[in-house]
Amino acid sequence: MAEPRTRRQWGAERRSEPLSIVHPVPSAAKITWGRVAIVVTILSWIGYVVSTILREFIDYGGSFRFTMEAFSYVLVVTFLTFSALMYLVARQGALLRFRSHVRAPRGLIDRHFAEAPSQRLTVLIPSYAEEPDVVRLTMWSAALQEYPDLHLVLLIDDPPAPTDPAVRAKLEATRRLAPDIQEALREPRERFQASLAAAEATLARGKGRRRSVKTALADYHAAADWLEAMAQAEQVVDHVSEFFVDQVLVGLANELRLTALALQAALDQGGLPEPSRILELQRRLAWIFRADLTSFERKAYGSLSHEANKAMNVNAYLGLMGHVWRPQHTALGVMLDEVETAEPGDLDIPDSGYVLTLDADSQLLRDYCIRLVFYLEQEQNQHVAIIQTPYSSFRGAPTRIERIAGASTDLQHILHQGKTHHNATFWVGANAVIRKSALEDIVEVENIGGHDVKTYIQDRTVIEDTESSIDIGTAGWTLVNYPERLSYSATPPDFGSLVVQRRRWANGGLLILPKLWEQMRHRRHSGTRVHLTELALRVNYMASIAWASFGLLFLLFYPYDSRLLSPLVLGAALPYFLAMGSDLRACGHRFTDIFRIYGFNLVLLPVNLAGVLKSVQQAFTGEKIPFARTPKVRNRTAAPALHVMVPYLIVLFSLLTAWRDYQQENWGNAGFAMFNAILATVAISSYIGVRASLVDMGLGVLNWLFVEPRPKKAAAPAPAPADGAIDWATILYYGDRRLARDLRRSGDRRRRLRRTNA
């Protein structure tokens, strides 16, 4: 067995098996206590405002300083209490959904797809500088999905001609993934397709029913053997690959073994399935191994947008679907021209009824596609544009920070389920099945340099899924979170890579708020009722990072008057923490992780503030913030020195505040400051590491001192070729050589500025 990729830390997660696919039905007592928690939170806040703030002003009055302190303190407490209340409301909605959810039987799903014409499902996996073996697991989990017409495309966004040998080798390995998986599927695909054709021919004549059942039984055993052999050959090097082996391969094999057991029992007992059911079972095997895989590189074509973000990578392929394109070699590179009929060498990209977007570090369980599309094709769900299962974390995290970040991810899974109960669903982004027709309703087309650039998924902010959720709602569609655990995604294993991810998550929510107001106004004018709970949940989702970060900053660093403190503030927060602890325990974590998550949020305070300030910067400058992808590497990623230094400042200032309040006998503030100092210290040691933080701060100083020499400006234009050759292709194509040099850069910039100003 290969060596593990990441060294396991003390305090890491021991459990590696995930939770059940279907959520357990919550008890009546749990739902009742959830309602009680909401009421207690509201009454505690009202009691605090009346008994503490108003009483202080009525009884004693107040100076200007006390008035401003009271106003800011109430504002901070109100916003934090509002976020806690939204957690409880979303959680309550999730419990109600879990109680009412009934899983659709397999027979009903099989009958639906046997009777209804199937629309193509195209799986798009955007990839940029990913580890090939990580992408490989994602592609296999998607390729083994049971679906009648599945087309999988790996969208490789790496530079197409790297000069670094290591980078080039990595790119070539990524390019080989699609054909290698296609070839590996060839043998079982041909066998089960032939068995399906034979069963259709035999049963159509009304004969060979028992023989067809025996053939299906042998095929199911053969499919399970094939999957188990692949599982045996896999190298389990970490908890992600362990999940792939146990849940994707062996899990599917076990399900096929169960069907084989039922078929064997039918043969033994003489109660054979109906011919239609036999065909459905044979189709299932054929569909599992039928996926068509390919890859696409948009940067190989000069007519496509090259903007460095995931949204435009997906948009580039979406804009080509349903058309035939002929590559034309020009001075700027290969351009794609649309043609009517395909010839050898053309790109014939078929259209699709559904599109599944899947992050390159995610994995799907076996019946993700067929269950979600089955939901979309029900008559009452024709208005649903996007359906997803909010991803859960891979269990068995080898580092403490990955375990706690994964715990927060599992909590978000519950909250997103609750948002659907209140019609406040947001597209999470790691995975989703989308109606192509809904994307056509929100597409924006711009002509740049004579080529149409289509934008389906917005790239104005780095949280493109959130903004697209608002666009989908404005167009009259809705979004749904399917109430099961069918998708999993990786969590950054170290502080440096987590900084990149969380800073990206914190950036953009404030910029999207005006779009939300526009959607609410549009819905009111159209006569659609907008519930206050939906609006509150949406606003909290997009803006809570901003007010929570600044609110915590004030509580940490400003010495508020002790008269503003009250046990009712704790009473307003206590239901939130108790509910979180209960949810953590229900997700297989520890109740005491509420303190670890609090310390985790303390060390992430500078990260969240940086993301919020980037949003403010973008609002004033109109410039788009560069997209930073989360590194998927096996070694530790260095974090910015400032993000590492601020947690130490929090500890030092909290200790100073505790000492000062102790001297002044301000026991409430002293206790709060000491509490923060202890949890921040533990978080630094557990999640960043003292040694690693010192290294990162040292690197920050060196990077600040080191200045790269600026390249000298050329005194004159570059000389013509020695043989006097004229670049005739460029002149004929552009008419001006400078345009050839600047077209790509200026075109993308004009598009970016127009979209930002809009």
PDB file of C-alpha atoms in Angstrom, residues 57-228:
ATOM      1  CA  PHE A  57     -31.139  55.769  29.410  1.00  0.00           C
ATOM      2  CA  ILE A  58     -34.342  56.234  31.401  1.00  0.00           C
ATOM      3  CA  ASP A  59     -32.753  55.830  34.819  1.00  0.00           C
ATOM      4  CA  TYR A  60     -29.390  57.487  34.323  1.00  0.00           C
ATOM      5  CA  GLY A  61     -29.367  59.217  30.965  1.00  0.00           C
ATOM      6  CA  GLY A  62     -26.027  59.076  29.242  1.00  0.00           C
ATOM      7  CA  SER A  63     -23.106  61.032  27.910  1.00  0.00           C
ATOM      8  CA  PHE A  64     -22.342  61.261  24.223  1.00  0.00           C
ATOM      9  CA  ARG A  65     -19.694  58.558  24.536  1.00  0.00           C
ATOM     10  CA  PHE A  66     -22.043  56.198  26.375  1.00  0.00           C
ATOM     11  CA  THR A  67     -24.773  56.882  23.823  1.00  0.00           C
ATOM     12  CA  MET A  68     -22.487  55.997  20.910  1.00  0.00           C
ATOM     13  CA  GLU A  69     -21.180  52.925  22.715  1.00  0.00           C
ATOM     14  CA  ALA A  70     -24.713  51.774  23.455  1.00  0.00           C
ATOM     15  CA  PHE A  71     -25.806  52.348  19.871  1.00  0.00           C
ATOM     16  CA  SER A  72     -22.864  50.433  18.375  1.00  0.00           C
ATOM     17  CA  TYR A  73     -23.133  47.622  20.939  1.00  0.00           C
ATOM     18  CA  VAL A  74     -26.847  47.133  20.296  1.00  0.00           C
ATOM     19  CA  LEU A  75     -26.152  47.181  16.560  1.00  0.00           C
ATOM     20  CA  VAL A  76     -23.485  44.487  16.895  1.00  0.00           C
ATOM     21  CA  VAL A  77     -25.622  42.347  19.206  1.00  0.00           C
ATOM     22  CA  THR A  78     -28.619  42.720  16.894  1.00  0.00           C
ATOM     23  CA  PHE A  79     -26.748  41.609  13.793  1.00  0.00           C
ATOM     24  CA  LEU A  80     -25.106  38.655  15.559  1.00  0.00           C
ATOM     25  CA  THR A  81     -28.431  37.634  17.087  1.00  0.00           C
ATOM     26  CA  PHE A  82     -30.066  37.894  13.668  1.00  0.00           C
ATOM     27  CA  SER A  83     -27.468  35.499  12.207  1.00  0.00           C
ATOM     28  CA  ALA A  84     -28.017  33.085  15.097  1.00  0.00           C
ATOM     29  CA  LEU A  85     -31.767  33.307  14.528  1.00  0.00           C
ATOM     30  CA  MET A  86     -31.354  32.561  10.810  1.00  0.00           C
ATOM     31  CA  TYR A  87     -29.318  29.476  11.709  1.00  0.00           C
ATOM     32  CA  LEU A  88     -32.169  28.251  13.900  1.00  0.00           C
ATOM     33  CA  VAL A  89     -34.808  29.050  11.271  1.00  0.00           C
ATOM     34  CA  ALA A  90     -32.911  27.260   8.484  1.00  0.00           C
ATOM     35  CA  ARG A  91     -32.208  24.331  10.780  1.00  0.00           C
ATOM     36  CA  GLN A  92     -35.886  24.053  11.645  1.00  0.00           C
ATOM     37  CA  GLY A  93     -36.788  24.010   7.964  1.00  0.00           C
ATOM     38  CA  ALA A  94     -34.279  21.204   7.388  1.00  0.00           C
ATOM     39  CA  LEU A  95     -35.785  19.112  10.197  1.00  0.00           C
ATOM     40  CA  LEU A  96     -39.244  19.498   8.688  1.00  0.00           C
ATOM     41  CA  ARG A  97     -37.949  18.426   5.264  1.00  0.00           C
ATOM     42  CA  PHE A  98     -36.149  15.404   6.716  1.00  0.00           C
ATOM     43  CA  ARG A  99     -39.340  14.369   8.493  1.00  0.00           C
ATOM     44  CA  SER A 100     -41.471  14.499   5.342  1.00  0.00           C
ATOM     45  CA  HIS A 101     -38.963  13.117   2.805  1.00  0.00           C
ATOM     46  CA  VAL A 102     -39.774   9.694   1.366  1.00  0.00           C
ATOM     47  CA  ARG A 103     -37.203   8.150  -0.955  1.00  0.00           C
ATOM     48  CA  ALA A 104     -38.522   7.226  -4.396  1.00  0.00           C
ATOM     49  CA  PRO A 105     -38.426   3.420  -4.955  1.00  0.00           C
ATOM     50  CA  ARG A 106     -36.039   2.094  -7.582  1.00  0.00           C
ATOM     51  CA  GLY A 107     -38.831   0.401  -9.485  1.00  0.00           C
ATOM     52  CA  LEU A 108     -40.681   3.686  -9.920  1.00  0.00           C
ATOM     53  CA  ILE A 109     -37.527   5.422 -11.190  1.00  0.00           C
ATOM     54  CA  ASP A 110     -36.697   2.570 -13.594  1.00  0.00           C
ATOM     55  CA  ARG A 111     -40.232   2.606 -14.989  1.00  0.00           C
ATOM     56  CA  HIS A 112     -40.102   6.367 -15.522  1.00  0.00           C
ATOM     57  CA  PHE A 113     -36.910   6.241 -17.589  1.00  0.00           C
ATOM     58  CA  ALA A 114     -38.134   3.207 -19.520  1.00  0.00           C
ATOM     59  CA  GLU A 115     -41.320   4.993 -20.591  1.00  0.00           C
ATOM     60  CA  ALA A 116     -40.159   8.612 -21.000  1.00  0.00           C
ATOM     61  CA  PRO A 117     -37.712   9.737 -23.705  1.00  0.00           C
ATOM     62  CA  SER A 118     -34.377  10.539 -22.088  1.00  0.00           C
ATOM     63  CA  GLN A 119     -32.684  13.884 -22.535  1.00  0.00           C
ATOM     64  CA  ARG A 120     -28.911  13.995 -22.763  1.00  0.00           C
ATOM     65  CA  LEU A 121     -27.063  14.856 -19.550  1.00  0.00           C
ATOM     66  CA  THR A 122     -23.699  16.568 -20.061  1.00  0.00           C
ATOM     67  CA  VAL A 123     -21.305  16.521 -17.114  1.00  0.00           C
ATOM     68  CA  LEU A 124     -18.886  19.466 -17.125  1.00  0.00           C
ATOM     69  CA  ILE A 125     -15.830  19.170 -14.858  1.00  0.00           C
ATOM     70  CA  PRO A 126     -13.771  22.397 -14.895  1.00  0.00           C
ATOM     71  CA  SER A 127     -10.135  21.728 -14.076  1.00  0.00           C
ATOM     72  CA  TYR A 128      -7.164  24.051 -13.640  1.00  0.00           C
ATOM     73  CA  ALA A 129      -3.743  22.807 -12.478  1.00  0.00           C
ATOM     74  CA  GLU A 130      -5.383  19.952 -10.585  1.00  0.00           C
ATOM     75  CA  GLU A 131      -3.680  16.767  -9.489  1.00  0.00           C
ATOM     76  CA  PRO A 132      -4.511  14.187 -12.195  1.00  0.00           C
ATOM     77  CA  ASP A 133      -5.264  11.436  -9.693  1.00  0.00           C
ATOM     78  CA  VAL A 134      -7.736  13.704  -7.851  1.00  0.00           C
ATOM     79  CA  VAL A 135      -9.508  14.543 -11.118  1.00  0.00           C
ATOM     80  CA  ARG A 136      -9.480  10.871 -12.062  1.00  0.00           C
ATOM     81  CA  LEU A 137     -11.551   9.910  -9.011  1.00  0.00           C
ATOM     82  CA  THR A 138     -14.041  12.660  -9.789  1.00  0.00           C
ATOM     83  CA  MET A 139     -14.374  11.526 -13.393  1.00  0.00           C
ATOM     84  CA  TRP A 140     -14.859   7.895 -12.414  1.00  0.00           C
ATOM     85  CA  SER A 141     -17.570   8.787  -9.896  1.00  0.00           C
ATOM     86  CA  ALA A 142     -19.396  10.673 -12.667  1.00  0.00           C
ATOM     87  CA  ALA A 143     -18.741   8.090 -15.393  1.00  0.00           C
ATOM     88  CA  LEU A 144     -20.291   5.283 -13.321  1.00  0.00           C
ATOM     89  CA  GLN A 145     -23.531   7.206 -12.885  1.00  0.00           C
ATOM     90  CA  GLU A 146     -26.568   5.316 -14.079  1.00  0.00           C
ATOM     91  CA  TYR A 147     -28.165   7.413 -16.812  1.00  0.00           C
ATOM     92  CA  PRO A 148     -29.447   6.602 -20.326  1.00  0.00           C
ATOM     93  CA  ASP A 149     -27.445   9.245 -22.219  1.00  0.00           C
ATOM     94  CA  LEU A 150     -24.451  10.539 -20.274  1.00  0.00           C
ATOM     95  CA  HIS A 151     -21.738  12.684 -21.854  1.00  0.00           C
ATOM     96  CA  LEU A 152     -18.783  13.699 -19.659  1.00  0.00           C
ATOM     97  CA  VAL A 153     -16.435  16.559 -20.606  1.00  0.00           C
ATOM     98  CA  LEU A 154     -13.290  17.493 -18.701  1.00  0.00           C
ATOM     99  CA  LEU A 155     -12.764  21.234 -19.222  1.00  0.00           C
ATOM    100  CA  ILE A 156      -8.984  21.590 -19.003  1.00  0.00           C
ATOM    101  CA  ASP A 157      -8.079  25.223 -18.365  1.00  0.00           C
ATOM    102  CA  ASP A 158      -4.294  24.868 -18.119  1.00  0.00           C
ATOM    103  CA  PRO A 159      -2.104  26.744 -20.623  1.00  0.00           C
ATOM    104  CA  PRO A 160      -2.045  24.408 -23.642  1.00  0.00           C
ATOM    105  CA  ALA A 161       1.727  24.599 -24.294  1.00  0.00           C
ATOM    106  CA  PRO A 162       3.671  24.839 -20.982  1.00  0.00           C
ATOM    107  CA  THR A 163       7.467  24.967 -21.125  1.00  0.00           C
ATOM    108  CA  ASP A 164       8.117  23.501 -17.662  1.00  0.00           C
ATOM    109  CA  PRO A 165       8.659  19.721 -18.095  1.00  0.00           C
ATOM    110  CA  ALA A 166       6.883  18.891 -14.826  1.00  0.00           C
ATOM    111  CA  VAL A 167       3.870  21.033 -15.717  1.00  0.00           C
ATOM    112  CA  ARG A 168       3.793  19.567 -19.218  1.00  0.00           C
ATOM    113  CA  ALA A 169       3.863  16.011 -17.861  1.00  0.00           C
ATOM    114  CA  LYS A 170       1.020  16.831 -15.479  1.00  0.00           C
ATOM    115  CA  LEU A 171      -1.030  18.311 -18.326  1.00  0.00           C
ATOM    116  CA  GLU A 172      -0.446  15.266 -20.510  1.00  0.00           C
ATOM    117  CA  ALA A 173      -1.552  13.005 -17.660  1.00  0.00           C
ATOM    118  CA  THR A 174      -4.731  15.061 -17.334  1.00  0.00           C
ATOM    119  CA  ARG A 175      -5.374  14.835 -21.067  1.00  0.00           C
ATOM    120  CA  ARG A 176      -5.083  11.048 -20.946  1.00  0.00           C
ATOM    121  CA  LEU A 177      -7.775  10.682 -18.269  1.00  0.00           C
ATOM    122  CA  ALA A 178     -10.814  10.748 -20.565  1.00  0.00           C
ATOM    123  CA  PRO A 179      -9.529   8.244 -23.176  1.00  0.00           C
ATOM    124  CA  ASP A 180      -8.134   5.950 -20.457  1.00  0.00           C
ATOM    125  CA  ILE A 181     -11.470   5.789 -18.624  1.00  0.00           C
ATOM    126  CA  GLN A 182     -13.322   5.344 -21.916  1.00  0.00           C
ATOM    127  CA  GLU A 183     -11.097   2.409 -22.788  1.00  0.00           C
ATOM    128  CA  ALA A 184     -11.473   0.864 -19.335  1.00  0.00           C
ATOM    129  CA  LEU A 185     -15.272   0.951 -19.735  1.00  0.00           C
ATOM    130  CA  ARG A 186     -15.196  -0.618 -23.204  1.00  0.00           C
ATOM    131  CA  GLU A 187     -15.311  -4.299 -22.203  1.00  0.00           C
ATOM    132  CA  PRO A 188     -18.218  -4.144 -19.712  1.00  0.00           C
ATOM    133  CA  ARG A 189     -20.051  -1.676 -21.937  1.00  0.00           C
ATOM    134  CA  GLU A 190     -19.934  -4.012 -24.954  1.00  0.00           C
ATOM    135  CA  ARG A 191     -20.967  -7.037 -22.896  1.00  0.00           C
ATOM    136  CA  PHE A 192     -23.959  -5.443 -21.192  1.00  0.00           C
ATOM    137  CA  GLN A 193     -25.080  -3.653 -24.346  1.00  0.00           C
ATOM    138  CA  ALA A 194     -25.086  -6.988 -26.168  1.00  0.00           C
ATOM    139  CA  SER A 195     -27.023  -8.605 -23.332  1.00  0.00           C
ATOM    140  CA  LEU A 196     -29.611  -5.820 -23.481  1.00  0.00           C
ATOM    141  CA  ALA A 197     -30.036  -6.246 -27.247  1.00  0.00           C
ATOM    142  CA  ALA A 198     -30.410 -10.019 -26.857  1.00  0.00           C
ATOM    143  CA  ALA A 199     -32.988  -9.621 -24.071  1.00  0.00           C
ATOM    144  CA  GLU A 200     -35.002  -7.153 -26.130  1.00  0.00           C
ATOM    145  CA  ALA A 201     -35.030  -9.520 -29.102  1.00  0.00           C
ATOM    146  CA  THR A 202     -35.873 -12.593 -27.011  1.00  0.00           C
ATOM    147  CA  LEU A 203     -38.594 -11.052 -24.861  1.00  0.00           C
ATOM    148  CA  ALA A 204     -40.186  -9.339 -27.845  1.00  0.00           C
ATOM    149  CA  ARG A 205     -41.058 -12.826 -29.140  1.00  0.00           C
ATOM    150  CA  GLY A 206     -42.622 -13.735 -25.793  1.00  0.00           C
ATOM    151  CA  LYS A 207     -40.053 -16.443 -25.119  1.00  0.00           C
ATOM    152  CA  GLY A 208     -36.930 -17.034 -23.059  1.00  0.00           C
ATOM    153  CA  ARG A 209     -38.088 -15.257 -19.914  1.00  0.00           C
ATOM    154  CA  ARG A 210     -36.269 -17.590 -17.558  1.00  0.00           C
ATOM    155  CA  ARG A 211     -33.162 -17.597 -19.750  1.00  0.00           C
ATOM    156  CA  SER A 212     -33.179 -13.775 -19.760  1.00  0.00           C
ATOM    157  CA  VAL A 213     -33.322 -13.735 -15.970  1.00  0.00           C
ATOM    158  CA  LYS A 214     -30.347 -16.104 -15.816  1.00  0.00           C
ATOM    159  CA  THR A 215     -28.431 -13.870 -18.225  1.00  0.00           C
ATOM    160  CA  ALA A 216     -29.245 -10.803 -16.126  1.00  0.00           C
ATOM    161  CA  LEU A 217     -28.138 -12.650 -12.990  1.00  0.00           C
ATOM    162  CA  ALA A 218     -24.789 -13.538 -14.575  1.00  0.00           C
ATOM    163  CA  ASP A 219     -24.353  -9.966 -15.826  1.00  0.00           C
ATOM    164  CA  TYR A 220     -25.007  -8.459 -12.401  1.00  0.00           C
ATOM    165  CA  HIS A 221     -22.455 -10.777 -10.827  1.00  0.00           C
ATOM    166  CA  ALA A 222     -19.986  -9.908 -13.600  1.00  0.00           C
ATOM    167  CA  ALA A 223     -20.520  -6.167 -13.093  1.00  0.00           C
ATOM    168  CA  ALA A 224     -20.012  -6.501  -9.346  1.00  0.00           C
ATOM    169  CA  ASP A 225     -16.869  -8.584  -9.920  1.00  0.00           C
ATOM    170  CA  TRP A 226     -15.519  -5.940 -12.307  1.00  0.00           C
ATOM    171  CA  LEU A 227     -16.106  -3.132  -9.783  1.00  0.00           C
ATOM    172  CA  GLU A 228     -14.612  -5.138  -6.916  1.00  0.00           C
TER     173      GLU A 228
END
